[in-house]
PDB file of C-alpha atoms in Angstrom:
ATOM      1  CA  ASP B   1     107.479  97.989  88.316  1.00  0.00           C
ATOM      2  CA  VAL B   2     105.713  98.416  91.655  1.00  0.00           C
ATOM      3  CA  SER B   3     109.048  98.259  93.470  1.00  0.00           C
ATOM      4  CA  ALA B   4     109.256 101.958  92.513  1.00  0.00           C
ATOM      5  CA  ILE B   5     106.436 102.678  94.986  1.00  0.00           C
ATOM      6  CA  PRO B   6     108.062 103.699  98.286  1.00  0.00           C
ATOM      7  CA  ASN B   7     106.861 101.908 101.435  1.00  0.00           C
ATOM      8  CA  ALA B   8     104.451  99.709  99.453  1.00  0.00           C
ATOM      9  CA  GLY B   9     103.531  96.445 101.092  1.00  0.00           C
ATOM     10  CA  PRO B  10     102.854  93.399  98.943  1.00  0.00           C
ATOM     11  CA  GLN B  11      99.530  93.850  97.154  1.00  0.00           C
ATOM     12  CA  TRP B  12      97.649  93.326  93.956  1.00  0.00           C
ATOM     13  CA  ILE B  13      97.111  96.532  91.985  1.00  0.00           C
ATOM     14  CA  SER B  14      93.692  96.739  90.353  1.00  0.00           C
ATOM     15  CA  PHE B  15      93.459  98.733  87.128  1.00  0.00           C
ATOM     16  CA  MET B  16      90.508 100.855  86.098  1.00  0.00           C
ATOM     17  CA  SER B  17      89.960 101.577  82.412  1.00  0.00           C
ATOM     18  CA  ILE B  18      89.382 105.302  81.834  1.00  0.00           C
ATOM     19  CA  GLU B  19      89.378 107.647  78.844  1.00  0.00           C
ATOM     20  CA  ASP B  20      92.348 109.957  79.494  1.00  0.00           C
ATOM     21  CA  VAL B  21      95.033 108.808  81.942  1.00  0.00           C
ATOM     22  CA  ASP B  22      96.866 112.132  82.079  1.00  0.00           C
ATOM     23  CA  LYS B  23      93.663 114.098  82.743  1.00  0.00           C
ATOM     24  CA  LYS B  24      92.561 111.648  85.463  1.00  0.00           C
ATOM     25  CA  VAL B  25      95.991 111.691  87.144  1.00  0.00           C
ATOM     26  CA  ALA B  26      95.701 115.489  87.310  1.00  0.00           C
ATOM     27  CA  PHE B  27      92.235 115.060  88.865  1.00  0.00           C
ATOM     28  CA  VAL B  28      93.646 112.651  91.484  1.00  0.00           C
ATOM     29  CA  THR B  29      96.411 115.037  92.559  1.00  0.00           C
ATOM     30  CA  ALA B  30      94.060 118.047  92.585  1.00  0.00           C
ATOM     31  CA  ASN B  31      91.772 116.112  94.962  1.00  0.00           C
ATOM     32  CA  GLY B  32      94.329 115.004  97.547  1.00  0.00           C
ATOM     33  CA  GLY B  33      95.718 111.850  95.958  1.00  0.00           C
ATOM     34  CA  GLN B  34      99.246 111.236  94.767  1.00  0.00           C
ATOM     35  CA  VAL B  35     101.040 109.768  91.783  1.00  0.00           C
ATOM     36  CA  LEU B  36     102.898 106.543  92.546  1.00  0.00           C
ATOM     37  CA  LEU B  37     103.946 105.754  88.973  1.00  0.00           C
ATOM     38  CA  ALA B  38     103.646 108.593  86.445  1.00  0.00           C
ATOM     39  CA  PRO B  39     101.658 108.050  83.243  1.00  0.00           C
ATOM     40  CA  ARG B  40     103.588 106.060  80.672  1.00  0.00           C
ATOM     41  CA  ASP B  41     102.969 104.210  77.441  1.00  0.00           C
ATOM     42  CA  VAL B  42     102.896 100.437  77.833  1.00  0.00           C
ATOM     43  CA  ALA B  43     103.507  98.479  74.623  1.00  0.00           C
ATOM     44  CA  THR B  44     100.393  96.846  73.146  1.00  0.00           C
ATOM     45  CA  ILE B  45      98.262  97.842  76.144  1.00  0.00           C
ATOM     46  CA  GLY B  46      97.877 101.621  76.242  1.00  0.00           C
ATOM     47  CA  ARG B  47      98.793 104.444  78.591  1.00  0.00           C
ATOM     48  CA  ALA B  48      98.871 103.646  82.304  1.00  0.00           C
ATOM     49  CA  ALA B  49      99.661 105.130  85.701  1.00  0.00           C
ATOM     50  CA  VAL B  50      99.378 104.075  89.340  1.00  0.00           C
ATOM     51  CA  VAL B  51      97.990 106.540  91.864  1.00  0.00           C
ATOM     52  CA  ALA B  52      96.953 106.570  95.509  1.00  0.00           C
ATOM     53  CA  ASP B  53      93.501 108.013  96.085  1.00  0.00           C
ATOM     54  CA  PRO B  54      92.901 110.628  98.836  1.00  0.00           C
ATOM     55  CA  GLN B  55      92.539 107.828 101.433  1.00  0.00           C
ATOM     56  CA  GLY B  56      95.837 106.242 100.350  1.00  0.00           C
ATOM     57  CA  ALA B  57      94.476 103.262  98.400  1.00  0.00           C
ATOM     58  CA  PRO B  58      96.604 102.465  95.341  1.00  0.00           C
ATOM     59  CA  ILE B  59      94.855 101.924  92.014  1.00  0.00           C
ATOM     60  CA  GLY B  60      96.032 101.676  88.437  1.00  0.00           C
ATOM     61  CA  LEU B  61      94.508 103.799  85.697  1.00  0.00           C
ATOM     62  CA  VAL B  62      94.746 102.768  82.053  1.00  0.00           C
ATOM     63  CA  THR B  63      93.575 104.056  78.707  1.00  0.00           C
ATOM     64  CA  LEU B  64      93.483 100.952  76.530  1.00  0.00           C
ATOM     65  CA  ARG B  65      94.613 100.961  72.910  1.00  0.00           C
ATOM     66  CA  ARG B  66      92.241  98.153  71.982  1.00  0.00           C
ATOM     67  CA  GLU B  67      88.801  96.956  72.957  1.00  0.00           C
ATOM     68  CA  VAL B  68      88.773  94.369  75.741  1.00  0.00           C
ATOM     69  CA  PRO B  69      85.727  92.083  75.859  1.00  0.00           C
ATOM     70  CA  ASP B  70      83.469  92.632  78.852  1.00  0.00           C
ATOM     71  CA  PRO B  71      82.423  89.136  79.966  1.00  0.00           C
ATOM     72  CA  ALA B  72      78.695  88.622  80.408  1.00  0.00           C
ATOM     73  CA  SER B  73      79.295  86.296  83.351  1.00  0.00           C
ATOM     74  CA  PRO B  74      82.239  85.554  85.661  1.00  0.00           C
ATOM     75  CA  THR B  75      84.781  82.920  84.602  1.00  0.00           C
ATOM     76  CA  PRO B  76      85.987  80.330  87.142  1.00  0.00           C
ATOM     77  CA  SER B  77      89.534  80.939  88.465  1.00  0.00           C
ATOM     78  CA  ALA B  78      89.529  84.495  87.072  1.00  0.00           C
ATOM     79  CA  PHE B  79      89.409  87.907  88.727  1.00  0.00           C
ATOM     80  CA  PHE B  80      85.786  89.010  88.646  1.00  0.00           C
ATOM     81  CA  TRP B  81      85.172  91.685  91.297  1.00  0.00           C
ATOM     82  CA  GLN B  82      86.916  94.465  93.203  1.00  0.00           C
ATOM     83  CA  GLU B  83      85.996  95.832  96.595  1.00  0.00           C
ATOM     84  CA  TYR B  84      87.074  99.165  98.012  1.00  0.00           C
ATOM     85  CA  LEU B  85      87.590  99.131 101.784  1.00  0.00           C
ATOM     86  CA  ALA B  86      87.317 102.799 102.785  1.00  0.00           C
ATOM     87  CA  ARG B  87      87.981 104.764 105.965  1.00  0.00           C
ATOM     88  CA  ASP B  88      85.369 107.276 104.759  1.00  0.00           C
ATOM     89  CA  ALA B  89      82.778 105.682 102.443  1.00  0.00           C
ATOM     90  CA  SER B  90      81.092 108.980 101.585  1.00  0.00           C
ATOM     91  CA  ARG B  91      84.343 110.611 100.454  1.00  0.00           C
ATOM     92  CA  GLY B  92      85.317 107.452  98.578  1.00  0.00           C
ATOM     93  CA  LEU B  93      81.994 107.367  96.745  1.00  0.00           C
ATOM     94  CA  ASP B  94      82.276 111.026  95.757  1.00  0.00           C
ATOM     95  CA  PHE B  95      85.841 110.572  94.544  1.00  0.00           C
ATOM     96  CA  TYR B  96      85.187 107.485  92.378  1.00  0.00           C
ATOM     97  CA  LYS B  97      81.949 108.885  90.972  1.00  0.00           C
ATOM     98  CA  GLN B  98      83.917 111.897  89.730  1.00  0.00           C
ATOM     99  CA  LEU B  99      86.974 109.907  88.644  1.00  0.00           C
ATOM    100  CA  ALA B 100      85.198 107.162  86.702  1.00  0.00           C
ATOM    101  CA  GLY B 101      81.612 108.325  86.291  1.00  0.00           C
ATOM    102  CA  TYR B 102      80.234 105.600  88.538  1.00  0.00           C
ATOM    103  CA  GLU B 103      76.719 105.582  89.906  1.00  0.00           C
ATOM    104  CA  SER B 104      76.114 103.853  93.219  1.00  0.00           C
ATOM    105  CA  SER B 105      73.373 102.098  95.116  1.00  0.00           C
ATOM    106  CA  VAL B 106      73.232 100.414  98.518  1.00  0.00           C
ATOM    107  CA  SER B 107      72.692  96.682  98.136  1.00  0.00           C
ATOM    108  CA  ASP B 108      73.138  95.466 101.683  1.00  0.00           C
ATOM    109  CA  THR B 109      73.243  96.724 105.262  1.00  0.00           C
ATOM    110  CA  GLN B 110      74.350  93.578 107.106  1.00  0.00           C
ATOM    111  CA  LEU B 111      76.197  94.080 110.366  1.00  0.00           C
ATOM    112  CA  GLY B 112      75.258  97.774 110.281  1.00  0.00           C
ATOM    113  CA  LEU B 113      77.522  98.500 107.287  1.00  0.00           C
ATOM    114  CA  GLU B 114      76.214  99.896 104.020  1.00  0.00           C
ATOM    115  CA  TYR B 115      77.534  97.991 101.000  1.00  0.00           C
ATOM    116  CA  HIS B 116      77.592 100.198  97.912  1.00  0.00           C
ATOM    117  CA  ILE B 117      77.626  98.829  94.369  1.00  0.00           C
ATOM    118  CA  LEU B 118      79.560 100.977  91.880  1.00  0.00           C
ATOM    119  CA  LYS B 119      77.973 100.818  88.435  1.00  0.00           C
ATOM    120  CA  LYS B 120      78.760 101.961  84.951  1.00  0.00           C
ATOM    121  CA  ASP B 121      76.708 100.040  82.376  1.00  0.00           C
ATOM    122  CA  ARG B 122      76.747  97.138  84.866  1.00  0.00           C
ATOM    123  CA  SER B 123      77.915  96.491  88.428  1.00  0.00           C
ATOM    124  CA  ARG B 124      81.698  96.947  88.514  1.00  0.00           C
ATOM    125  CA  ALA B 125      82.803  96.964  92.171  1.00  0.00           C
ATOM    126  CA  GLY B 126      81.709  97.175  95.785  1.00  0.00           C
ATOM    127  CA  LEU B 127      82.569  99.787  98.404  1.00  0.00           C
ATOM    128  CA  PHE B 128      82.088  99.793 102.159  1.00  0.00           C
ATOM    129  CA  GLN B 129      83.445 101.628 105.151  1.00  0.00           C
ATOM    130  CA  LEU B 130      85.841  99.781 107.412  1.00  0.00           C
ATOM    131  CA  PRO B 131      84.424  99.532 110.929  1.00  0.00           C
ATOM    132  CA  PRO B 132      86.165 101.850 113.441  1.00  0.00           C
ATOM    133  CA  THR B 133      87.323  98.771 115.373  1.00  0.00           C
ATOM    134  CA  VAL B 134      89.376  97.607 112.363  1.00  0.00           C
ATOM    135  CA  THR B 135      92.604  99.542 112.758  1.00  0.00           C
ATOM    136  CA  ASP B 136      95.099  97.194 111.092  1.00  0.00           C
ATOM    137  CA  VAL B 137      93.638  97.465 107.556  1.00  0.00           C
ATOM    138  CA  LEU B 138      94.462 100.456 105.391  1.00  0.00           C
ATOM    139  CA  PRO B 139      92.065 101.626 102.658  1.00  0.00           C
ATOM    140  CA  ASN B 140      92.605  99.397  99.642  1.00  0.00           C
ATOM    141  CA  TRP B 141      91.087  97.753  96.596  1.00  0.00           C
ATOM    142  CA  LEU B 142      90.682  94.025  97.289  1.00  0.00           C
ATOM    143  CA  PRO B 143      90.588  91.799  94.175  1.00  0.00           C
ATOM    144  CA  TYR B 144      88.237  88.808  94.035  1.00  0.00           C
ATOM    145  CA  VAL B 145      88.808  85.490  92.240  1.00  0.00           C
ATOM    146  CA  LEU B 146      85.852  83.246  91.397  1.00  0.00           C
ATOM    147  CA  VAL B 147      86.223  79.770  92.928  1.00  0.00           C
ATOM    148  CA  ALA B 148      83.871  76.831  93.511  1.00  0.00           C
ATOM    149  CA  ASP B 149      84.825  76.138  97.152  1.00  0.00           C
ATOM    150  CA  PRO B 150      86.492  79.051  99.013  1.00  0.00           C
ATOM    151  CA  ALA B 151      86.918  77.137 102.298  1.00  0.00           C
ATOM    152  CA  ALA B 152      88.648  74.173 100.657  1.00  0.00           C
ATOM    153  CA  LEU B 153      90.907  76.373  98.559  1.00  0.00           C
ATOM    154  CA  ALA B 154      91.781  78.596 101.537  1.00  0.00           C
ATOM    155  CA  ALA B 155      92.705  75.481 103.540  1.00  0.00           C
ATOM    156  CA  ARG B 156      95.470  74.800 100.975  1.00  0.00           C
ATOM    157  CA  VAL B 157      97.003  78.292 101.335  1.00  0.00           C
ATOM    158  CA  PRO B 158      99.096  77.729 104.534  1.00  0.00           C
ATOM    159  CA  GLY B 159     100.751  74.693 102.929  1.00  0.00           C
ATOM    160  CA  LEU B 160     101.749  76.920 100.005  1.00  0.00           C
ATOM    161  CA  GLY B 161     103.367  79.512 102.304  1.00  0.00           C
ATOM    162  CA  GLY B 162     100.429  81.931 102.573  1.00  0.00           C
ATOM    163  CA  ARG B 163      97.976  82.768 105.364  1.00  0.00           C
ATOM    164  CA  ILE B 164      94.229  82.727 105.841  1.00  0.00           C
ATOM    165  CA  LEU B 165      93.222  86.278 106.794  1.00  0.00           C
ATOM    166  CA  VAL B 166      89.432  85.817 106.917  1.00  0.00           C
ATOM    167  CA  PRO B 167      88.211  82.202 106.987  1.00  0.00           C
ATOM    168  CA  ALA B 168      84.981  81.183 105.280  1.00  0.00           C
ATOM    169  CA  SER B 169      82.144  81.487 107.787  1.00  0.00           C
ATOM    170  CA  PRO B 170      78.383  80.849 107.543  1.00  0.00           C
ATOM    171  CA  ASP B 171      77.644  84.362 108.873  1.00  0.00           C
ATOM    172  CA  ARG B 172      79.736  86.016 106.126  1.00  0.00           C
ATOM    173  CA  ARG B 173      78.069  85.725 102.717  1.00  0.00           C
ATOM    174  CA  ASN B 174      76.782  82.259 103.566  1.00  0.00           C
ATOM    175  CA  GLY B 175      80.292  80.820 103.825  1.00  0.00           C
ATOM    176  CA  SER B 176      81.087  81.742 100.223  1.00  0.00           C
ATOM    177  CA  LEU B 177      84.007  84.105 100.962  1.00  0.00           C
ATOM    178  CA  ALA B 178      87.530  83.633 102.284  1.00  0.00           C
ATOM    179  CA  VAL B 179      90.364  86.164 102.228  1.00  0.00           C
ATOM    180  CA  VAL B 180      93.910  84.869 102.006  1.00  0.00           C
ATOM    181  CA  ALA B 181      97.395  86.321 101.694  1.00  0.00           C
ATOM    182  CA  ASP B 182      99.986  84.913  99.330  1.00  0.00           C
ATOM    183  CA  PRO B 183     103.511  84.089 100.610  1.00  0.00           C
ATOM    184  CA  GLY B 184     104.539  87.733 100.136  1.00  0.00           C
ATOM    185  CA  GLY B 185     101.552  88.953 102.176  1.00  0.00           C
ATOM    186  CA  ALA B 186      99.332  90.296  99.354  1.00  0.00           C
ATOM    187  CA  PRO B 187      95.631  89.806 100.204  1.00  0.00           C
ATOM    188  CA  LEU B 188      93.190  88.198  97.774  1.00  0.00           C
ATOM    189  CA  ALA B 189      89.522  87.276  98.170  1.00  0.00           C
ATOM    190  CA  LEU B 190      88.235  83.857  97.119  1.00  0.00           C
ATOM    191  CA  GLN B 191      84.502  83.983  96.363  1.00  0.00           C
ATOM    192  CA  LYS B 192      81.879  81.523  95.223  1.00  0.00           C
ATOM    193  CA  PHE B 193      79.263  83.279  93.103  1.00  0.00           C
ATOM    194  CA  PRO B 194      76.386  83.402  93.254  1.00  0.00           C
ATOM    195  CA  PHE B 195      76.440  82.948  97.006  1.00  0.00           C
TER     196      PHE B 195
END
């Protein structure tokens, strides 16, 4: 129940699978984060909590009770990627490397921004620093859904009560990315892959 999170705007909460929720929640609070929803058992799923990292980005942590298949390739119309938009990329990298055991590498430096890939067995997420000129976006985890035509799908969003936040553009990942908000205002990325 995310309504228990005070002052939360509409958003998708990404969950990260980890080994010991209670231990990791203690790590988060010891490193400047806060608990939004305390660890609890969730029937048939496992033990879960929602925290805000030291930069304020909410993320769910879960210790699963059962094995969940790790797809070899992305599935159309499914969530397939997460991206962390940080105010301080270096601090974010350090935090998530310690929290989840990620390794990182820089895959891109377009527009003067370093794009870091977070890996554990395979690439799991991206991380980049918000430009100083972007003041209306708080640090967050942005979920990505795999779609065949981001521009066409984004064009349908206003008619469904949502908004286009970042239209598909040839200078942004070859036109393969659009970011939209649902009618409640929660942002979601639509991505064609490979791009």
